[in-house]
Every structure is written in structure tokens, then in C-alpha cells.
């Protein structure tokens, strides 16, 4: 996907502060953090929104959560609490159309979300 911001971060064309990378998944600090911990975890493979997920994505989507939990553990919020959230399309506020799991923690998070 030549014009996808997160594909470019995944392949190193656009810089980001990476916190994890492997064959399938990349994680990096959000540019505009909403909490002391705000990392985005993405599949390397381009998928625009959750609406386009197929069975072929099942494994990598599970992996996003395991990477998120490992980051939460490393950053010291596993016990205090953290949140993983993925937005889809306009009403959820999605602005980058490459699926990404927001990993948020380090402060009391409001519920229900806005
Ligand atoms: P969304 O609103 O699509 O769920 O989340 C997109 C997220 O990407 C936002 O939290 C935003 O701050 C972050 N973001 C947008 N552009 C960049 C960028 O160039 N670099 C990084 N690291 N994060 C970005
Ligand atoms: Zn992409």
C-alpha cells in the first residue's frame, strides 16, 4: 500500500519510535499520546479497517494482543490496568486506515469511552 502511513512506518520509510518488531507485527509510540503509555500495535500486512478482516488474519490479530500485553508488562501497567482499543471508521474516530491496536495505560482511563 504505497500511500499508507502505517505501512511506511512498518517498512521503515517513515520514522517512528519502535517498541517492538517481528515478522508479523510492529509497535511504536503514538505521535500524540493520550496517556503516559500510548503505543500502537499493527500488523505488517495492510488491512484498512476491522471490516476487511478475514480468516487469514486470525493469527496476526491474536498476536497483536499478545504483543500489547508484553508491552504493558514491560511498561509496568499490567497490574494497575491498561486498555487495548481499535477504532473502525468515522463514528469511532479512525483516522489512519491500517488497522492498529491502541495500547493505553499509566492513568485512570474513563469508561464508557467518549
Ligand atoms: P485512529 O484515530 O485512526 O484510531 O488512531 C490513529 C493514531 O495514529 C492517533 O492516535 C494518532 O496520534 C497516531 N498517528 C497519526 N499519525 C502518526 C504518525 O505519523 N506517527 C505516529 N507514531 N503516530 C501517528
Ligand atoms: Zn497500510
PDB file of C-alpha atoms in Angstrom, residues 17-29 39-42 44 63 66-68 70-71 74:
ATOM      1  CA  UNK A  17       9.838   5.216  17.965  1.00  0.00           C
ATOM      2  CA  UNK A  18       9.573   1.450  17.674  1.00  0.00           C
ATOM      3  CA  UNK A  19       8.958  -0.588  20.803  1.00  0.00           C
ATOM      4  CA  UNK A  20       8.565  -3.999  19.156  1.00  0.00           C
ATOM      5  CA  UNK A  21       9.029  -5.593  15.756  1.00  0.00           C
ATOM      6  CA  UNK A  22       8.834  -9.135  14.465  1.00  0.00           C
ATOM      7  CA  UNK A  23       7.902 -10.884  11.206  1.00  0.00           C
ATOM      8  CA  UNK A  24       4.219 -10.047  11.540  1.00  0.00           C
ATOM      9  CA  UNK A  25       3.794  -7.161  13.969  1.00  0.00           C
ATOM     10  CA  UNK A  26       5.273  -3.714  14.641  1.00  0.00           C
ATOM     11  CA  UNK A  27       4.592  -1.499  17.681  1.00  0.00           C
ATOM     12  CA  UNK A  28       5.531   2.150  18.098  1.00  0.00           C
ATOM     13  CA  UNK A  29       4.830   5.173  20.272  1.00  0.00           C
ATOM     14  CA  UNK A  39       1.571   2.590  21.854  1.00  0.00           C
ATOM     15  CA  UNK A  40       0.096   1.461  18.539  1.00  0.00           C
ATOM     16  CA  UNK A  41       0.416  -2.206  17.600  1.00  0.00           C
ATOM     17  CA  UNK A  42      -0.092  -3.017  13.913  1.00  0.00           C
ATOM     18  CA  UNK A  44       2.787  -5.533   8.884  1.00  0.00           C
ATOM     19  CA  UNK A  63      -0.705 -11.736  18.105  1.00  0.00           C
ATOM     20  CA  UNK A  66      -0.092 -10.738  22.989  1.00  0.00           C
ATOM     21  CA  UNK A  67       2.388  -8.067  21.911  1.00  0.00           C
ATOM     22  CA  UNK A  68       0.195  -5.443  23.602  1.00  0.00           C
ATOM     23  CA  UNK A  70       4.006  -7.838  26.699  1.00  0.00           C
ATOM     24  CA  UNK A  71       4.415  -4.074  26.247  1.00  0.00           C
ATOM     25  CA  UNK A  74       7.398  -4.064  30.300  1.00  0.00           C
TER      26      UNK A  74
END
